[in-house]
PDB file of C-alpha atoms in Angstrom:
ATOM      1  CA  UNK A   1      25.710  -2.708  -9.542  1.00 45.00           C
ATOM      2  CA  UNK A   2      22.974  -1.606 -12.063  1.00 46.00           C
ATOM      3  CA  UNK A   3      24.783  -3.664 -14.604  1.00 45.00           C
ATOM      4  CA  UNK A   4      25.124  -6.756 -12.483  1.00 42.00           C
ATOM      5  CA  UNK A   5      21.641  -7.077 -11.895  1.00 45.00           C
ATOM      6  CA  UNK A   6      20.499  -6.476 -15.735  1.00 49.00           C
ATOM      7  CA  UNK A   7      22.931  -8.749 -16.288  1.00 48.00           C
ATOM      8  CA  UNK A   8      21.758 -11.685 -13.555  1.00 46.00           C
ATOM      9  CA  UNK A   9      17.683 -10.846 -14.731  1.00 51.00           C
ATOM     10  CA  UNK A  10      18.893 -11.645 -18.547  1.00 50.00           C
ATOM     11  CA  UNK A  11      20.795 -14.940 -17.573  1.00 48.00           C
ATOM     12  CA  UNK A  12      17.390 -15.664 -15.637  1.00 50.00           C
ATOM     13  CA  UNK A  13      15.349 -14.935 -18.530  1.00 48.00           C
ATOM     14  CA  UNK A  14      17.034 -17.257 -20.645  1.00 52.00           C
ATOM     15  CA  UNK A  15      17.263 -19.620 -18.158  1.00 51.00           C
ATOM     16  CA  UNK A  16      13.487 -19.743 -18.265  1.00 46.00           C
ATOM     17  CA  UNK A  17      12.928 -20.047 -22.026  1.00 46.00           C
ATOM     18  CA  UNK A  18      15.162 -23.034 -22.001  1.00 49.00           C
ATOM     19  CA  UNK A  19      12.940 -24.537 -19.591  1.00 48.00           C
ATOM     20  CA  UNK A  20       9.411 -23.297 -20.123  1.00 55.00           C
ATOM     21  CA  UNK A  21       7.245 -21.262 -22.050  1.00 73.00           C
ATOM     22  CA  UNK A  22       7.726 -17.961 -20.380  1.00 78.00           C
ATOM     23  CA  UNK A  23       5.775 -14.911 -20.741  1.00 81.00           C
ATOM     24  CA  UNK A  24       7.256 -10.993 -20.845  1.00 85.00           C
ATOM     25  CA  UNK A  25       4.039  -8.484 -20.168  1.00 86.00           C
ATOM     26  CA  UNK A  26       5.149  -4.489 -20.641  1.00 90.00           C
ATOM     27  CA  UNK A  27       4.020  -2.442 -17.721  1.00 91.00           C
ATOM     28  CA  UNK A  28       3.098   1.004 -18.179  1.00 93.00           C
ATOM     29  CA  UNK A  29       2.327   3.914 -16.268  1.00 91.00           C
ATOM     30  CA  UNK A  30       0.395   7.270 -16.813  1.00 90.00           C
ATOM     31  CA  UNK A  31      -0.483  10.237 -14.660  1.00 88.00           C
ATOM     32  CA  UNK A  32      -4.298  10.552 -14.445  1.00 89.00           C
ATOM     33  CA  UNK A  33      -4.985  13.705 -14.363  1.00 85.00           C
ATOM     34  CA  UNK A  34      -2.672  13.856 -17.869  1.00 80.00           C
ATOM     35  CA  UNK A  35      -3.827  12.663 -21.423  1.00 81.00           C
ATOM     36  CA  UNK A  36      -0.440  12.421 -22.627  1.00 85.00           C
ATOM     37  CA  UNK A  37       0.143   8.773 -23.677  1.00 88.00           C
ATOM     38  CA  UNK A  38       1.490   6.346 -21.006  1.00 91.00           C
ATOM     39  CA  UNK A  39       5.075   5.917 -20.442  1.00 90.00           C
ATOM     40  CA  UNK A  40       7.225   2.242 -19.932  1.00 92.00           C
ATOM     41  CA  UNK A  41       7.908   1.255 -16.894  1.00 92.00           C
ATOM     42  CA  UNK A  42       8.817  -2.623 -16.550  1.00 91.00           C
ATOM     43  CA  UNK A  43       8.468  -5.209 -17.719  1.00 91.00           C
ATOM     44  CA  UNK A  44       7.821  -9.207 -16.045  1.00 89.00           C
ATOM     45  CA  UNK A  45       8.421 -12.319 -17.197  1.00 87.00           C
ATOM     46  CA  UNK A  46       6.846 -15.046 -16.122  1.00 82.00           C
ATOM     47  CA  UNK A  47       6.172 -19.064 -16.212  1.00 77.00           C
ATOM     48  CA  UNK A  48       2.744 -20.429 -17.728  1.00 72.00           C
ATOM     49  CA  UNK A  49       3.520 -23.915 -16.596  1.00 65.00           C
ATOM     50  CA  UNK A  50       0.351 -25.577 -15.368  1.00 52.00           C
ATOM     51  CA  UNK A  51       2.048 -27.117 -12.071  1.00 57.00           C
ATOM     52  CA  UNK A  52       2.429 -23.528  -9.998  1.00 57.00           C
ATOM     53  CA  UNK A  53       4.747 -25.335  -7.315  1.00 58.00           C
ATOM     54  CA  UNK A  54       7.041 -26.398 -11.104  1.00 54.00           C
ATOM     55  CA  UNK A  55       7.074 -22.693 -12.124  1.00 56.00           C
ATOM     56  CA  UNK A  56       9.820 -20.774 -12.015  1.00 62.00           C
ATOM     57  CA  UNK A  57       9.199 -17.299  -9.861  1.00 73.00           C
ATOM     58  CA  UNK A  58       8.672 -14.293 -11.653  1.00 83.00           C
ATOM     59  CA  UNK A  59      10.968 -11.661 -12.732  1.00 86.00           C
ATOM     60  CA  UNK A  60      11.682  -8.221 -13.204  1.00 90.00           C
ATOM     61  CA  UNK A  61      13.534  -8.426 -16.931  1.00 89.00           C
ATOM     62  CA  UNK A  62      13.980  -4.324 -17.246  1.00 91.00           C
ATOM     63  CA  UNK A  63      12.911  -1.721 -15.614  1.00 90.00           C
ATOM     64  CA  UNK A  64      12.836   2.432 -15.835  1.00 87.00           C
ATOM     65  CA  UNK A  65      12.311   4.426 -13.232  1.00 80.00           C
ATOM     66  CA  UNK A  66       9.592   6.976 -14.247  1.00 75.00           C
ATOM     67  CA  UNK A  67      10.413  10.377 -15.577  1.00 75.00           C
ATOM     68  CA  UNK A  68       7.032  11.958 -14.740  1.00 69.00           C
ATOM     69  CA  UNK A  69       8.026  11.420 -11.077  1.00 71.00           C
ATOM     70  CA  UNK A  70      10.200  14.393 -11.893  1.00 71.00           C
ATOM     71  CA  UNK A  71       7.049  17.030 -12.135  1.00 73.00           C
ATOM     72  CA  UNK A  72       4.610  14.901  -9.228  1.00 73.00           C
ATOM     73  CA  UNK A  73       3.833  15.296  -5.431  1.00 78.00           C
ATOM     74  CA  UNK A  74       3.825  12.684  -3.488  1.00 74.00           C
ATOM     75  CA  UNK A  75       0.218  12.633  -3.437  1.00 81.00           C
ATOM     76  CA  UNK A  76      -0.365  12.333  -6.984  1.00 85.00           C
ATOM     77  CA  UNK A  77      -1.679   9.678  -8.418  1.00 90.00           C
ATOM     78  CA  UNK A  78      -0.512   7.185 -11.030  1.00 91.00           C
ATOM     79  CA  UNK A  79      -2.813   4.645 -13.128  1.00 92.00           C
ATOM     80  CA  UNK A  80      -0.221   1.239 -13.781  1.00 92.00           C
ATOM     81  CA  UNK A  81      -0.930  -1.706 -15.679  1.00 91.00           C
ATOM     82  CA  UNK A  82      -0.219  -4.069 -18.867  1.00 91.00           C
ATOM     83  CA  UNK A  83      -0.262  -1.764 -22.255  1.00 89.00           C
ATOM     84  CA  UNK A  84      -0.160  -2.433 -25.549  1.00 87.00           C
ATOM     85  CA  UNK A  85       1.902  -0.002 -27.560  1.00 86.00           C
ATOM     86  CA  UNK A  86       0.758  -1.394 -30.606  1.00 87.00           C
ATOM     87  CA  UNK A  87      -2.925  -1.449 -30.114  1.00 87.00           C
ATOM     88  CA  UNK A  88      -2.702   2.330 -27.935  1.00 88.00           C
ATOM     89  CA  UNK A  89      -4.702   0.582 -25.499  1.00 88.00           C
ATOM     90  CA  UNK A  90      -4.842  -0.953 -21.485  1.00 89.00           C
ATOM     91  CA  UNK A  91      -4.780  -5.004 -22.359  1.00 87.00           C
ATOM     92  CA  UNK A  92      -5.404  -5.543 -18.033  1.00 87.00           C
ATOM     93  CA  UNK A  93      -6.993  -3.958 -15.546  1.00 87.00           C
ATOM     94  CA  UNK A  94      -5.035  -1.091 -14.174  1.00 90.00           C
ATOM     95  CA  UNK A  95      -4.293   0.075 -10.656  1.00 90.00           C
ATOM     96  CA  UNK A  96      -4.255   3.632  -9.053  1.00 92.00           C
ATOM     97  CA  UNK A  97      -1.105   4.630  -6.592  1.00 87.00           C
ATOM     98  CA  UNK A  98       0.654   7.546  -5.408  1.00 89.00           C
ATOM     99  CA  UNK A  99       3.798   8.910  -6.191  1.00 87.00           C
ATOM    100  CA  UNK A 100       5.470   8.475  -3.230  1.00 86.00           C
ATOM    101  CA  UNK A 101       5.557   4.395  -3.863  1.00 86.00           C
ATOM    102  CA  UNK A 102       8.357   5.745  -6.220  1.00 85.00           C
ATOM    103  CA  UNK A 103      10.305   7.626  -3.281  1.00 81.00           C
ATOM    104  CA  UNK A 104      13.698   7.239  -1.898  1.00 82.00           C
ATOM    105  CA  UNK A 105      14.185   4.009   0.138  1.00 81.00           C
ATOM    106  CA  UNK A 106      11.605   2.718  -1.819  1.00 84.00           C
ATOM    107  CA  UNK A 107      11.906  -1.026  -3.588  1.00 86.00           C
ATOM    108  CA  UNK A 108       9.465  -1.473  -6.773  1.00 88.00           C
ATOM    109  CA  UNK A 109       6.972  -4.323  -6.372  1.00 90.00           C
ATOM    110  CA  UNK A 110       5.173  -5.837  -8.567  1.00 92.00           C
ATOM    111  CA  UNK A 111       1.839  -8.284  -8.330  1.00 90.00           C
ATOM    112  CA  UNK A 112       0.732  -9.639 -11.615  1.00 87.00           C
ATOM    113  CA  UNK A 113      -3.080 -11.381 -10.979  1.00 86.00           C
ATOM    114  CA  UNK A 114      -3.010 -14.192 -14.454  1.00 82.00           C
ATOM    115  CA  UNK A 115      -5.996 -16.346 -15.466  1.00 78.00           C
ATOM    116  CA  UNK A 116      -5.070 -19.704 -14.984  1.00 64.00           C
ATOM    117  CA  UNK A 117      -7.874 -20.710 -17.159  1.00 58.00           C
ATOM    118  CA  UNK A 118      -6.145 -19.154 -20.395  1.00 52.00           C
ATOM    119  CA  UNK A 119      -2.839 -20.693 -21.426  1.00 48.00           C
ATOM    120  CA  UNK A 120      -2.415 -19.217 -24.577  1.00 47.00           C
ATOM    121  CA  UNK A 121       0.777 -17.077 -23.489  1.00 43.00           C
ATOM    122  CA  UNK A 122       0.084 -13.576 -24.346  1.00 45.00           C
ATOM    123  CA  UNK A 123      -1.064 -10.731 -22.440  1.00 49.00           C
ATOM    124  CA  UNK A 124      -3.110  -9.790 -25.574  1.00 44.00           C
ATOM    125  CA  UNK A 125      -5.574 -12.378 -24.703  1.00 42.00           C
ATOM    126  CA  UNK A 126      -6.463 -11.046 -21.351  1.00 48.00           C
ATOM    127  CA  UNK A 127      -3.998 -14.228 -19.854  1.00 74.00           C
ATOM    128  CA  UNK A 128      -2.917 -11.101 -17.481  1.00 81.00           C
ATOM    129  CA  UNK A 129      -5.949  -9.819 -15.361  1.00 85.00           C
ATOM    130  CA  UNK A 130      -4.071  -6.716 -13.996  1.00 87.00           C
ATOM    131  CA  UNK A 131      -1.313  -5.141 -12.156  1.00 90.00           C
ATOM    132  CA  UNK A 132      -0.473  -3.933  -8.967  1.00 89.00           C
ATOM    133  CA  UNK A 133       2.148  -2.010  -7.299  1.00 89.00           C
ATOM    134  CA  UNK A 134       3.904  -0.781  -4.311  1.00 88.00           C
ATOM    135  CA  UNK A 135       7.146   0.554  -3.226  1.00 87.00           C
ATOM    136  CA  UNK A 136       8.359  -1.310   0.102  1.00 85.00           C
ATOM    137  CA  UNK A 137      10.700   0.577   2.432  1.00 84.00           C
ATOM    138  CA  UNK A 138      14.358  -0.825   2.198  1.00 79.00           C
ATOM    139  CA  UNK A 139      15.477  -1.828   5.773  1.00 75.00           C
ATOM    140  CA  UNK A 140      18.769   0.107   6.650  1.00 68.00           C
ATOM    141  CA  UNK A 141      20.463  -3.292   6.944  1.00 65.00           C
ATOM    142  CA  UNK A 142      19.235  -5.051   4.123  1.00 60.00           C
ATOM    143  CA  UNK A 143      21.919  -5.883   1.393  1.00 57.00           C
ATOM    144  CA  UNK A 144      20.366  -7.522  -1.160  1.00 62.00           C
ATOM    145  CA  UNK A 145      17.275  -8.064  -2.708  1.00 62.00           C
ATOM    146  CA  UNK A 146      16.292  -4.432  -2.470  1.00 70.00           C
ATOM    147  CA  UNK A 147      15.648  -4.030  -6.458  1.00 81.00           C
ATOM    148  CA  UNK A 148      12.407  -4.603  -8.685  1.00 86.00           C
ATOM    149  CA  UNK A 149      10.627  -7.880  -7.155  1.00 87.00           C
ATOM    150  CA  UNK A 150       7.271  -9.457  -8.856  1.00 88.00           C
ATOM    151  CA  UNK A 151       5.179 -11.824  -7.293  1.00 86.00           C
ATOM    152  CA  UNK A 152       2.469 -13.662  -9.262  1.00 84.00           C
ATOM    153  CA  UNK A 153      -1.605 -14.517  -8.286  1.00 83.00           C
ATOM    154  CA  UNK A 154      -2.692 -17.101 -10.126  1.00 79.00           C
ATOM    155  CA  UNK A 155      -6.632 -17.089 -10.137  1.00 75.00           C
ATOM    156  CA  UNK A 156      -8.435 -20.860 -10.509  1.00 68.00           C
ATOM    157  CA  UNK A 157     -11.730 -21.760 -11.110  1.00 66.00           C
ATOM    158  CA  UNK A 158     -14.259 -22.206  -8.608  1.00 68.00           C
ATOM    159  CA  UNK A 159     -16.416 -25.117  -7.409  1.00 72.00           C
ATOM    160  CA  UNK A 160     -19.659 -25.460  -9.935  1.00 71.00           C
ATOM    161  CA  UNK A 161     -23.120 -25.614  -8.938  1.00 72.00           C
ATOM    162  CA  UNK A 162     -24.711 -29.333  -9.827  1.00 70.00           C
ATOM    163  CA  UNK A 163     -26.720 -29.002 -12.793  1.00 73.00           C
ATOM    164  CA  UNK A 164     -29.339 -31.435 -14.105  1.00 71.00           C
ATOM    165  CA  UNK A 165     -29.046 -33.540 -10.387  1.00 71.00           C
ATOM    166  CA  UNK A 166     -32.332 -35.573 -10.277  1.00 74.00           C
ATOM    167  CA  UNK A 167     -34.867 -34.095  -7.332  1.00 73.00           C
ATOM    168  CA  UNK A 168     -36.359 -36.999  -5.534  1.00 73.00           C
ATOM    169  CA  UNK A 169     -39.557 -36.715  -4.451  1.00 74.00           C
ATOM    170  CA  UNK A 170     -41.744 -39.038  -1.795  1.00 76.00           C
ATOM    171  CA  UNK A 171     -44.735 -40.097  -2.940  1.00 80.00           C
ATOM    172  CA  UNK A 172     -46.825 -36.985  -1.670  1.00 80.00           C
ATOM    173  CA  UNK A 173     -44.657 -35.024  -3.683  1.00 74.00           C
ATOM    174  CA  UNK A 174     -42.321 -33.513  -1.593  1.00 79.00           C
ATOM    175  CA  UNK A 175     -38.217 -33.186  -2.199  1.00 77.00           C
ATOM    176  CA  UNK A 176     -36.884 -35.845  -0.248  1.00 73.00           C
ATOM    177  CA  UNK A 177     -33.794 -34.644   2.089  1.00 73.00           C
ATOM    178  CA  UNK A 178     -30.904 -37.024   2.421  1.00 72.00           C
ATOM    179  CA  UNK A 179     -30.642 -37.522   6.710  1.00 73.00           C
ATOM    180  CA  UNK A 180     -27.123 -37.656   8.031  1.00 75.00           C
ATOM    181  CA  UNK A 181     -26.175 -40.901   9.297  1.00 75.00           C
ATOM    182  CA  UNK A 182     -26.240 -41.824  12.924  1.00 77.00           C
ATOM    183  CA  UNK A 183     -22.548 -42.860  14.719  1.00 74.00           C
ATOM    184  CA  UNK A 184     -24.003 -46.155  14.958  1.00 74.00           C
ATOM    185  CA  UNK A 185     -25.259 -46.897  10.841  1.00 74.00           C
ATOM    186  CA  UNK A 186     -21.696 -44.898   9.982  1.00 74.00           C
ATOM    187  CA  UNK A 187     -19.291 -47.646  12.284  1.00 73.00           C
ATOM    188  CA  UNK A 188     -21.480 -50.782  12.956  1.00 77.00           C
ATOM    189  CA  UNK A 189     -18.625 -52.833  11.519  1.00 78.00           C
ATOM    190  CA  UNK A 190     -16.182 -51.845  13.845  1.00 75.00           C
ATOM    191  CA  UNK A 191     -18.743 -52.918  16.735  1.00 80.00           C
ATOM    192  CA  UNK A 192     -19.499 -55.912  15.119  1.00 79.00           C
ATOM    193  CA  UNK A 193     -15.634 -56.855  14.661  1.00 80.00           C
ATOM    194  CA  UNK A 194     -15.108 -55.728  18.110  1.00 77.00           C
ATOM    195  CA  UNK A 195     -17.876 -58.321  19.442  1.00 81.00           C
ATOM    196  CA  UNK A 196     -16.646 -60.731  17.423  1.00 76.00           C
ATOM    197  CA  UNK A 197     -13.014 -60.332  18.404  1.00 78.00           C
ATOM    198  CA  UNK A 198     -14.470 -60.686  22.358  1.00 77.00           C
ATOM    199  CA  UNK A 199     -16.284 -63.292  21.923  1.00 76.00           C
ATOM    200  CA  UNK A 200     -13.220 -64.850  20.070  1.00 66.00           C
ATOM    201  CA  UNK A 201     -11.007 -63.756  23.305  1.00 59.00           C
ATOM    202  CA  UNK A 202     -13.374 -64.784  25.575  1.00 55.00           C
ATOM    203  CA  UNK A 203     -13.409 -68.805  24.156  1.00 51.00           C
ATOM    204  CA  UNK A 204      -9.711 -68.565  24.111  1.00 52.00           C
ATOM    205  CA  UNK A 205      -9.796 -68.103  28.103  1.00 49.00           C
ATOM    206  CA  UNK A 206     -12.004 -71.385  29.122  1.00 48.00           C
TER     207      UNK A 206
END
């Protein structure tokens, strides 16, 4: 089964390179009360295509269950996030959890927050803002989908403030504030068609 779904992630992958330029961001994770360097965990690949509802969905392209789970409570906690092995550094924002996401019944999930703004396609560039996790409880009944899943936030840019708008003043100096229409100035024209159409109506009838 393990093999199946390596294999089905890979065909994905591949599936999305032909297609579009795809991202792969190495997730880490590191005990926090430990100094010891972090360890892999996953890793995601996703689609930078501009069009979200175009994109293909994210995926989980490996994964390793932890071995530090082997030494932790379930209270413990763990700091998670994009690392770069080369640069021995966090290259996102990290998130803290507890062991016990990584428990029995458990399903790995991923959330990957990317800057929509930056389309350069690496998580060196801070394209990936930071990672979060939790493991959802597997329903007794459920038969598939119950391995790694990654969903991902894309973050746009907000509405701008006007700059430079002209302030118009009235003649004593004062800003001048732009009154709301009445229903009457806003639909005149449909009274004045629907007088005109009565009147129209009303020669018809003689």
């Amino acid at each position: 089964m393990k093999l199946l779904a390596s294999l089905a992630s890979a065909l994905l992958v591949a599936a999305m390179a032909a297609t579009a330029q795809v991202v792969t961001v190495p997730i880490y994770i590191q005990r926090v009360s430990s100094s010891s360097a972090p360890s892999f965990l996953a890793e995601v690949s996703y689609d930078t295509a501009q069009d979200p509802s175009s994109a293909v969905a994210p995926v989980v392209s490996a994964y390793e269950a932890p071995e530090i789970l082997d030494d932790l409570e379930s209270h413990e906690l763990l700091r998670i996030g994009v690392y770069d092995k080369t640069a021995n550094k966090w290259a996102s924002s990290t998130s803290v959890i507890t062991a016990e996401n990584f428990g029995k019944g458990y399903a790995p999930h991923f959330v990957l927050s990317v800057n929509e703004s930056s389309q350069k396609g690496s998580y060196d560039d801070q394209h990936v803002l930071g990672v979060a996790f939790k493991g959802i409880r597997i329903d007794a009944g459920q038969t598939r989908d119950f391995g790694p899943q990654a969903v991902l936030v894309r973050t746009t840019q907000g509405k701008q403030p006007e700059l430079n708008k002209p302030v118009v003043l009235s003649p004593e100096g004062k800003q001048v504030v732009p009154q709301e229409k009445t229903l009457l100035q806003k639909y005149w024209w449909v009274i004045a068609i629907v007088m005109v159409l009565s009147l129209g109506g009303g020669g018809d009838g003689k």
